[in-house]
PDB file of N, CA and C in Angstrom:
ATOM      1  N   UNK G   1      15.291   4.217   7.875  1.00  0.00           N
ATOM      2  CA  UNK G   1      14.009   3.907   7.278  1.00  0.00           C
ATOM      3  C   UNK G   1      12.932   4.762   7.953  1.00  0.00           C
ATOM      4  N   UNK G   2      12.138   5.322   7.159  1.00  0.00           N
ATOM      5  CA  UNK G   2      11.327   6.184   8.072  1.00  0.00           C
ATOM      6  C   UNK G   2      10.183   5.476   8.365  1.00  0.00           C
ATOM      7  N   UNK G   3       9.204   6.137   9.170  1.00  0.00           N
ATOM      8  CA  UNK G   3       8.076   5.398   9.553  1.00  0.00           C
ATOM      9  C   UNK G   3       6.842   4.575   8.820  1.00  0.00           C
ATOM     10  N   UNK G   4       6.980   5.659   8.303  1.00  0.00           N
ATOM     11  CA  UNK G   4       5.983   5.345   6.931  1.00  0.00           C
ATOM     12  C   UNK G   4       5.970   3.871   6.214  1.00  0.00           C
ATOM     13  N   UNK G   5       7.712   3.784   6.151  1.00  0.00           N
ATOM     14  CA  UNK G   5       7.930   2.286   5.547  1.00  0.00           C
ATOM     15  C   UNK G   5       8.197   1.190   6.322  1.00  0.00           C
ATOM     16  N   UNK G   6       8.071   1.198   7.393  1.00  0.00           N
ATOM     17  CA  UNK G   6       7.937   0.234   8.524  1.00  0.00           C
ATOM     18  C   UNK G   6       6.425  -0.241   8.501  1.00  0.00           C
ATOM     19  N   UNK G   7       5.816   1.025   8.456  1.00  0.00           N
ATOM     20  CA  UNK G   7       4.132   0.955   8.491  1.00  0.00           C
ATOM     21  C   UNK G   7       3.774  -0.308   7.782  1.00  0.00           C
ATOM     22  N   UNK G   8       4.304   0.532   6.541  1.00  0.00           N
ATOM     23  CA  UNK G   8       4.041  -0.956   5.033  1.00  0.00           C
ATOM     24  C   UNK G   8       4.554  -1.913   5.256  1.00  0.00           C
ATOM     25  N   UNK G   9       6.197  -1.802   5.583  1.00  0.00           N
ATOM     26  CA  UNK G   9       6.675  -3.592   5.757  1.00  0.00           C
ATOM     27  C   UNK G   9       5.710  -3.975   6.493  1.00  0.00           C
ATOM     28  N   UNK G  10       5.208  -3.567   7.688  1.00  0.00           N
ATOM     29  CA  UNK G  10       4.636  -4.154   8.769  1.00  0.00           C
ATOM     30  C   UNK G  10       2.663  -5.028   8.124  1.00  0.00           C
ATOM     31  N   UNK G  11       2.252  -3.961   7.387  1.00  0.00           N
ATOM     32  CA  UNK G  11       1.019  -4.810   6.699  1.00  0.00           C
ATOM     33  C   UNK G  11       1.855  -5.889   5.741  1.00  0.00           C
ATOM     34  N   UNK G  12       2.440  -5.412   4.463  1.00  0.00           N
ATOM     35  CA  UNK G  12       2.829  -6.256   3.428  1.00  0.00           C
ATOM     36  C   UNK G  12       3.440  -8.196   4.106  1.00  0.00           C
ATOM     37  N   UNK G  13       4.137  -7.631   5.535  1.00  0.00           N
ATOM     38  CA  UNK G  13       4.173  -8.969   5.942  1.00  0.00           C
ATOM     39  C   UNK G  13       3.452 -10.097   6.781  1.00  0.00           C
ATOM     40  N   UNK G  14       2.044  -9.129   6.452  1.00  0.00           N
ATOM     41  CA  UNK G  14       0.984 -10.139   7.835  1.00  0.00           C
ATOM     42  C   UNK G  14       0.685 -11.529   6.618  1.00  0.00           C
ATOM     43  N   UNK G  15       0.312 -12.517   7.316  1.00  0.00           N
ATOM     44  CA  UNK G  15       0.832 -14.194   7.122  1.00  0.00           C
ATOM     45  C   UNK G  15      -0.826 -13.932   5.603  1.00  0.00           C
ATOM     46  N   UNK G  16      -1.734 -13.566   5.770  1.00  0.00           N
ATOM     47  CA  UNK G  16      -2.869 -13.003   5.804  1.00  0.00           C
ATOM     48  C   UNK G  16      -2.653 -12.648   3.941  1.00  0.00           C
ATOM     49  N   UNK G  17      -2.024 -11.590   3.824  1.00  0.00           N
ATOM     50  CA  UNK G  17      -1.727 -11.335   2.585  1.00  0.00           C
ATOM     51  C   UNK G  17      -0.714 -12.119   1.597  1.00  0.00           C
ATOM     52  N   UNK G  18       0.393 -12.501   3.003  1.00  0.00           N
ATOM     53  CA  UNK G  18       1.296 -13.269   1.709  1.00  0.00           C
ATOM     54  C   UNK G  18       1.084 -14.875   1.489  1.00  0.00           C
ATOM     55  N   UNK G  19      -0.563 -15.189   2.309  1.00  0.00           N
ATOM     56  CA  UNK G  19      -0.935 -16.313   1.013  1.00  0.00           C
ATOM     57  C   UNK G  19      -2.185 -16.239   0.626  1.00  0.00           C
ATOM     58  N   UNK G  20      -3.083 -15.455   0.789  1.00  0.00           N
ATOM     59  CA  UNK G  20      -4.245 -15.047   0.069  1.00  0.00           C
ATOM     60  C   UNK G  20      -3.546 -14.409  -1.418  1.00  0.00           C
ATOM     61  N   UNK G  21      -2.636 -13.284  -1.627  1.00  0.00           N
ATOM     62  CA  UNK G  21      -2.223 -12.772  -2.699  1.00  0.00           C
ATOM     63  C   UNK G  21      -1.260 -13.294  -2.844  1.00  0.00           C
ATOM     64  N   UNK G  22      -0.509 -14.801  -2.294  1.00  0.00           N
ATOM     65  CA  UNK G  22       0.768 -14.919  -2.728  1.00  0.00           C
ATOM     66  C   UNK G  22       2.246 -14.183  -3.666  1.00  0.00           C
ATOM     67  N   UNK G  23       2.029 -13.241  -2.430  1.00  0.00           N
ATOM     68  CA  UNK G  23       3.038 -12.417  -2.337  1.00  0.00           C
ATOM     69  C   UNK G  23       4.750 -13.060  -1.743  1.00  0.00           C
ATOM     70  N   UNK G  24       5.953 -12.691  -2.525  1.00  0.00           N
ATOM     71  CA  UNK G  24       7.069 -13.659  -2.435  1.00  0.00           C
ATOM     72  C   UNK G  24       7.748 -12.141  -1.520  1.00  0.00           C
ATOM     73  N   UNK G  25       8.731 -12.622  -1.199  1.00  0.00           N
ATOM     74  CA  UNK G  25       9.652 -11.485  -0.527  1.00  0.00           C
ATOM     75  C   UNK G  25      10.260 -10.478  -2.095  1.00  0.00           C
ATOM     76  N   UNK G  26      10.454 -11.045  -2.673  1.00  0.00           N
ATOM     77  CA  UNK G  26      10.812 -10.609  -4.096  1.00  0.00           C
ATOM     78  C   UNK G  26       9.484  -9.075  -4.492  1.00  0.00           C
ATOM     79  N   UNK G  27       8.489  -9.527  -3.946  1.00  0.00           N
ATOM     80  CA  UNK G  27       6.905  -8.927  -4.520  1.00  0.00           C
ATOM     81  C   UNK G  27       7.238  -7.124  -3.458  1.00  0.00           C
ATOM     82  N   UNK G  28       7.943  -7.789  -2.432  1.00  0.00           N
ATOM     83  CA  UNK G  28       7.517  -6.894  -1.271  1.00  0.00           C
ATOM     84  C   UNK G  28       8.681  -5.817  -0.900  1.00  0.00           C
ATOM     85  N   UNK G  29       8.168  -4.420  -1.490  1.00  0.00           N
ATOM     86  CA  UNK G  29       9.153  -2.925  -1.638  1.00  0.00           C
ATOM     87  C   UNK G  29       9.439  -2.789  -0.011  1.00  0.00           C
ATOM     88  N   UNK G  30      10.613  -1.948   0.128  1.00  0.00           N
ATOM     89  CA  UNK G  30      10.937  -1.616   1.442  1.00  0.00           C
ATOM     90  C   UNK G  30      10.466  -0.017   1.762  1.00  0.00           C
ATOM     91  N   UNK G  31      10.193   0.660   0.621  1.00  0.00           N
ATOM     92  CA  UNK G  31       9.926   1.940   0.881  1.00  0.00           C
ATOM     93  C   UNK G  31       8.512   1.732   0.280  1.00  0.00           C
ATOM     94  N   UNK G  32       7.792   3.085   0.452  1.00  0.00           N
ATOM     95  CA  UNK G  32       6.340   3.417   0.209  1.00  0.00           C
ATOM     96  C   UNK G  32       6.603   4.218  -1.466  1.00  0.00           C
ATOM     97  N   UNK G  33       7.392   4.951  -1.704  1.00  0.00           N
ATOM     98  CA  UNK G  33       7.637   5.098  -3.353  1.00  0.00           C
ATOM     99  C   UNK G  33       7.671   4.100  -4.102  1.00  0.00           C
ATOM    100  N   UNK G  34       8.407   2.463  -3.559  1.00  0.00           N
ATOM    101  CA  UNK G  34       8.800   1.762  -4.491  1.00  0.00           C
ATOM    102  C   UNK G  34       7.571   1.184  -4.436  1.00  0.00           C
ATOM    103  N   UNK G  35       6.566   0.832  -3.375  1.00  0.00           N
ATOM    104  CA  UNK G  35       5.110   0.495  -3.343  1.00  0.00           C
ATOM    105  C   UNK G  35       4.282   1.576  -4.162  1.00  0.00           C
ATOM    106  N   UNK G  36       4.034   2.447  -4.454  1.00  0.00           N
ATOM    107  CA  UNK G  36       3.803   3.086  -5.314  1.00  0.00           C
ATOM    108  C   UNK G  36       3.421   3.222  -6.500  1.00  0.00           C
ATOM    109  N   UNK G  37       5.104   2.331  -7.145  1.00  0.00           N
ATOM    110  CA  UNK G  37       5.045   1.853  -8.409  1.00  0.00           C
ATOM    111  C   UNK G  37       4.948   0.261  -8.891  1.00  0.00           C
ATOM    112  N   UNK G  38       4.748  -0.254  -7.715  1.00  0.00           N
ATOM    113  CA  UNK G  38       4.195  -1.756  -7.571  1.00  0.00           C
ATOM    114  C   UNK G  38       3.187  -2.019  -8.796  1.00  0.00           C
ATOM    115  N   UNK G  39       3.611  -3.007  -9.288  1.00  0.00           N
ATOM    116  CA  UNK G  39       2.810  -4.014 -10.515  1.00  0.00           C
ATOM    117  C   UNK G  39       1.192  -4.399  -9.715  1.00  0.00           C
ATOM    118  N   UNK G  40       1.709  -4.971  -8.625  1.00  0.00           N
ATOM    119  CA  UNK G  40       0.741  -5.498  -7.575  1.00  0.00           C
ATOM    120  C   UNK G  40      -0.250  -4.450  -7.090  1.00  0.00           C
ATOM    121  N   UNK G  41      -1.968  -4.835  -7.834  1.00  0.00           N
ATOM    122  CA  UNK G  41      -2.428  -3.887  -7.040  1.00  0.00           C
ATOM    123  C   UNK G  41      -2.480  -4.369  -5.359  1.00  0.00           C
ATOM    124  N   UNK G  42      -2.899  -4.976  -4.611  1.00  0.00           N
ATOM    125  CA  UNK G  42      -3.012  -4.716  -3.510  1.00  0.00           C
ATOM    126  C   UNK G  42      -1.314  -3.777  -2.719  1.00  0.00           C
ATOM    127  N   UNK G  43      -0.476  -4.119  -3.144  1.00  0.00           N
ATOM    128  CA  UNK G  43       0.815  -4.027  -3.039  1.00  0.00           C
ATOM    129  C   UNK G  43       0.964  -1.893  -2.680  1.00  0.00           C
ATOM    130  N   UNK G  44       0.306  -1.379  -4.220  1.00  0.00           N
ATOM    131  CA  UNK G  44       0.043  -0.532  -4.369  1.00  0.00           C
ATOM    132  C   UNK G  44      -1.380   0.614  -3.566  1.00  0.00           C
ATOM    133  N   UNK G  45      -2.325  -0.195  -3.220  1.00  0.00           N
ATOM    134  CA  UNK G  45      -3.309  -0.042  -2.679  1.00  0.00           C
ATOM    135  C   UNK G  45      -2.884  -0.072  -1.151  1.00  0.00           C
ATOM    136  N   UNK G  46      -2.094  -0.425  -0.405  1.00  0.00           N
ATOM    137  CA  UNK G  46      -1.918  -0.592   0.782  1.00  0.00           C
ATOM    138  C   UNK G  46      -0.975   0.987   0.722  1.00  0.00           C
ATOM    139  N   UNK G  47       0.133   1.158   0.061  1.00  0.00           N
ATOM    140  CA  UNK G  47       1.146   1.960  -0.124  1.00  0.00           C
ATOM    141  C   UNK G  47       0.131   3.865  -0.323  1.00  0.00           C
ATOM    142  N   UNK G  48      -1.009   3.447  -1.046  1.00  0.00           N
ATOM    143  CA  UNK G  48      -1.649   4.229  -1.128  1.00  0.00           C
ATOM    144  C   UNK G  48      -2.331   5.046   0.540  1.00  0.00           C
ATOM    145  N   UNK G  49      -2.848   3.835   1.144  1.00  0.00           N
ATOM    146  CA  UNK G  49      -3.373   3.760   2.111  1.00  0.00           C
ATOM    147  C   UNK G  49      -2.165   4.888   3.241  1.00  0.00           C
ATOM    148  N   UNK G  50      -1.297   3.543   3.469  1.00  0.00           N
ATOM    149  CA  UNK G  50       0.025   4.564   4.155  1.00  0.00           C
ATOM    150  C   UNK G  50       0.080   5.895   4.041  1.00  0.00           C
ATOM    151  N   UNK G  51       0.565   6.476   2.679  1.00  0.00           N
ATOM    152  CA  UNK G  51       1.041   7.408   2.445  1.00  0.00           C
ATOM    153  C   UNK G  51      -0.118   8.600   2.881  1.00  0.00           C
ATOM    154  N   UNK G  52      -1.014   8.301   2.472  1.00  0.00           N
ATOM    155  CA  UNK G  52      -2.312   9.142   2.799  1.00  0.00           C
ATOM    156  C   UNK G  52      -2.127   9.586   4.567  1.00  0.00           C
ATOM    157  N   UNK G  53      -2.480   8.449   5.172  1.00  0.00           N
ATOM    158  CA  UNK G  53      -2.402   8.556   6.168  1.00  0.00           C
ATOM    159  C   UNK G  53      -1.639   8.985   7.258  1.00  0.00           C
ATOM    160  N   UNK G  54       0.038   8.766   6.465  1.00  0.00           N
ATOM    161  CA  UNK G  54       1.372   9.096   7.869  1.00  0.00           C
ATOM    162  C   UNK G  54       2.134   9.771   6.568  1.00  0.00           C
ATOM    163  N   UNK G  55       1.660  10.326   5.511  1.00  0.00           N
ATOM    164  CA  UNK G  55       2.877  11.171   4.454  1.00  0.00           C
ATOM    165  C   UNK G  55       2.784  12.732   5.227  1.00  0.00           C
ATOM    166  N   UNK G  56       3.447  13.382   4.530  1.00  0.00           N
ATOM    167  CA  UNK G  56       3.762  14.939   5.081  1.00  0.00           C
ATOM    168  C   UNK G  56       2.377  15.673   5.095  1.00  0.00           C
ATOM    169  N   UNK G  57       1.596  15.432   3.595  1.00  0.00           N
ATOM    170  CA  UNK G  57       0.596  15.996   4.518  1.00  0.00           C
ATOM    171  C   UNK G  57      -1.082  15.313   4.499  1.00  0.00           C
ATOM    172  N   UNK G  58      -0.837  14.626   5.210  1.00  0.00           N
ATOM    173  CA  UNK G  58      -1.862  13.898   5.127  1.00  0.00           C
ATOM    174  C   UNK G  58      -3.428  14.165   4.784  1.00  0.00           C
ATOM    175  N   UNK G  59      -4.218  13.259   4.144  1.00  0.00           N
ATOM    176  CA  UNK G  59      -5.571  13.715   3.865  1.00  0.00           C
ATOM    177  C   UNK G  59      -6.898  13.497   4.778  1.00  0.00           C
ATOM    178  N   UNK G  60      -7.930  13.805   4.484  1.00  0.00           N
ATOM    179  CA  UNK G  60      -8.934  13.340   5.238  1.00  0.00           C
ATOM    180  C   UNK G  60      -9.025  11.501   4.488  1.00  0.00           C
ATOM    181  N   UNK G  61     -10.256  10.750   5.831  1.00  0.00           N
ATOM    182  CA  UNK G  61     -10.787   9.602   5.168  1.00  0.00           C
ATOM    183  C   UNK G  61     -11.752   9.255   3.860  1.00  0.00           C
ATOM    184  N   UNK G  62     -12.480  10.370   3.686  1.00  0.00           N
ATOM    185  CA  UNK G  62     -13.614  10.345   2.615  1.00  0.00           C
ATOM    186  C   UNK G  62     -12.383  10.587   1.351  1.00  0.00           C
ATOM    187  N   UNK G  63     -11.778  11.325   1.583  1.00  0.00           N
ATOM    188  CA  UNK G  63     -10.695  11.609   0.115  1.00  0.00           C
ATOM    189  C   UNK G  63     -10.025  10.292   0.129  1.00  0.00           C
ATOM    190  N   UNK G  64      -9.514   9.842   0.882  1.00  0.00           N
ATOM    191  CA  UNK G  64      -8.351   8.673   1.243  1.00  0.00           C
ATOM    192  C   UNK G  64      -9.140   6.945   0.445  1.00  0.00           C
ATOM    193  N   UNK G  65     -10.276   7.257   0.867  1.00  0.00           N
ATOM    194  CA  UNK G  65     -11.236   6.154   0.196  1.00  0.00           C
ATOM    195  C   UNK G  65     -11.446   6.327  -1.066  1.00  0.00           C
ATOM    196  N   UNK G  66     -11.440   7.529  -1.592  1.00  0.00           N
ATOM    197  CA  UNK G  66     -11.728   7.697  -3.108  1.00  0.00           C
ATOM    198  C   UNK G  66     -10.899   7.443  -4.198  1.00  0.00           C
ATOM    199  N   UNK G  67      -9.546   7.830  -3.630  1.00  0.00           N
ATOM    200  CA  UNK G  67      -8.407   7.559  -4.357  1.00  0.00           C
ATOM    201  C   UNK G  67      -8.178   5.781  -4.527  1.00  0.00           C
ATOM    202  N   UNK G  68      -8.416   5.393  -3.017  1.00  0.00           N
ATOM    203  CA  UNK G  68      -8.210   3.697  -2.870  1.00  0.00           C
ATOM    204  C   UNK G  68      -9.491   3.091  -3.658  1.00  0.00           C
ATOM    205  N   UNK G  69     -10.439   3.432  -4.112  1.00  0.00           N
ATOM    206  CA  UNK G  69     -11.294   3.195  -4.792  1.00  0.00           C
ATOM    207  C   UNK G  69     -11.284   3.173  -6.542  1.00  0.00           C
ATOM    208  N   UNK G  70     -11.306   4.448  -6.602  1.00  0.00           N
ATOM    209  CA  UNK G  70     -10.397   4.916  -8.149  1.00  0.00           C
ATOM    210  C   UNK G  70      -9.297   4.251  -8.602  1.00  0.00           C
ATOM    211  N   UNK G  71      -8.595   4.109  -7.351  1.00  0.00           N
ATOM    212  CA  UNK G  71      -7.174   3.120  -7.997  1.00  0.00           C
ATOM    213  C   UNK G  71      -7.845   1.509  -8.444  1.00  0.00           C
ATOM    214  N   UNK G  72      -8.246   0.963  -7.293  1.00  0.00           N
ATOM    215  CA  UNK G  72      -8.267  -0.469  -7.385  1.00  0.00           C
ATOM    216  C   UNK G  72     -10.032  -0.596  -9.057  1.00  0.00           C
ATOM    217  N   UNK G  73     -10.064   0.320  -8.963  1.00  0.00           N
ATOM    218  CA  UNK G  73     -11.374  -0.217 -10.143  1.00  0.00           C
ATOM    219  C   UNK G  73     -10.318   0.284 -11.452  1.00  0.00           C
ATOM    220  N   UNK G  74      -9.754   1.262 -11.500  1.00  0.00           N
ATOM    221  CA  UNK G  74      -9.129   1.001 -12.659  1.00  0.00           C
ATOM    222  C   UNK G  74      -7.870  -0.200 -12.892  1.00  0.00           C
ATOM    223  N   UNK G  75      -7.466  -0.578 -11.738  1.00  0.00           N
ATOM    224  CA  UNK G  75      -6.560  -1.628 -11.905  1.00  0.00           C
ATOM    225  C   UNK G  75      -7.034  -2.800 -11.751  1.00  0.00           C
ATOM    226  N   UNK G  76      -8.531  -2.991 -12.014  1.00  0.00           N
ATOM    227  CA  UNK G  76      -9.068  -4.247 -12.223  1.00  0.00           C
ATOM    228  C   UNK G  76      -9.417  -3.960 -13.462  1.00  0.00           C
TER     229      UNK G  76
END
């Protein structure tokens, strides 16, 4: 498992999200691709976050916010 997806297990399982968004173990991808294509925006929005941050080539923060921004208003 590479790092990246430890990263995510490691948010996706704080106590915090899985009952504010009642999130099931069922809800919660083991890799950052399969978060990716998550139904779930926060699910997807976190995966976003990750990848930005620890993927191959990572971006700045002002870009990293825009995308997490852009995503979550169109998926509301």
């Amino acid at each position: 498992m590479a790092r990246k997806d430890d990263i995510l297990k490691s948010f996706l399982n704080h106590e915090l999200l899985t009952s504010k968004y009642g999130l099931q173990d069922s809800d919660i991808p083991t890799t950052v691709r399969e978060a990716l294509n998550s139904q779930k925006p926060i699910v997807k929005a976190i995966a976003l976050i990750v990848e930005g941050l620890d993927g191959t080539t990572p971006i700045t923060d002002a870009v990293l916010r825009q995308q997490v921004t852009q995503y979550l208003n169109e998926a509301i």
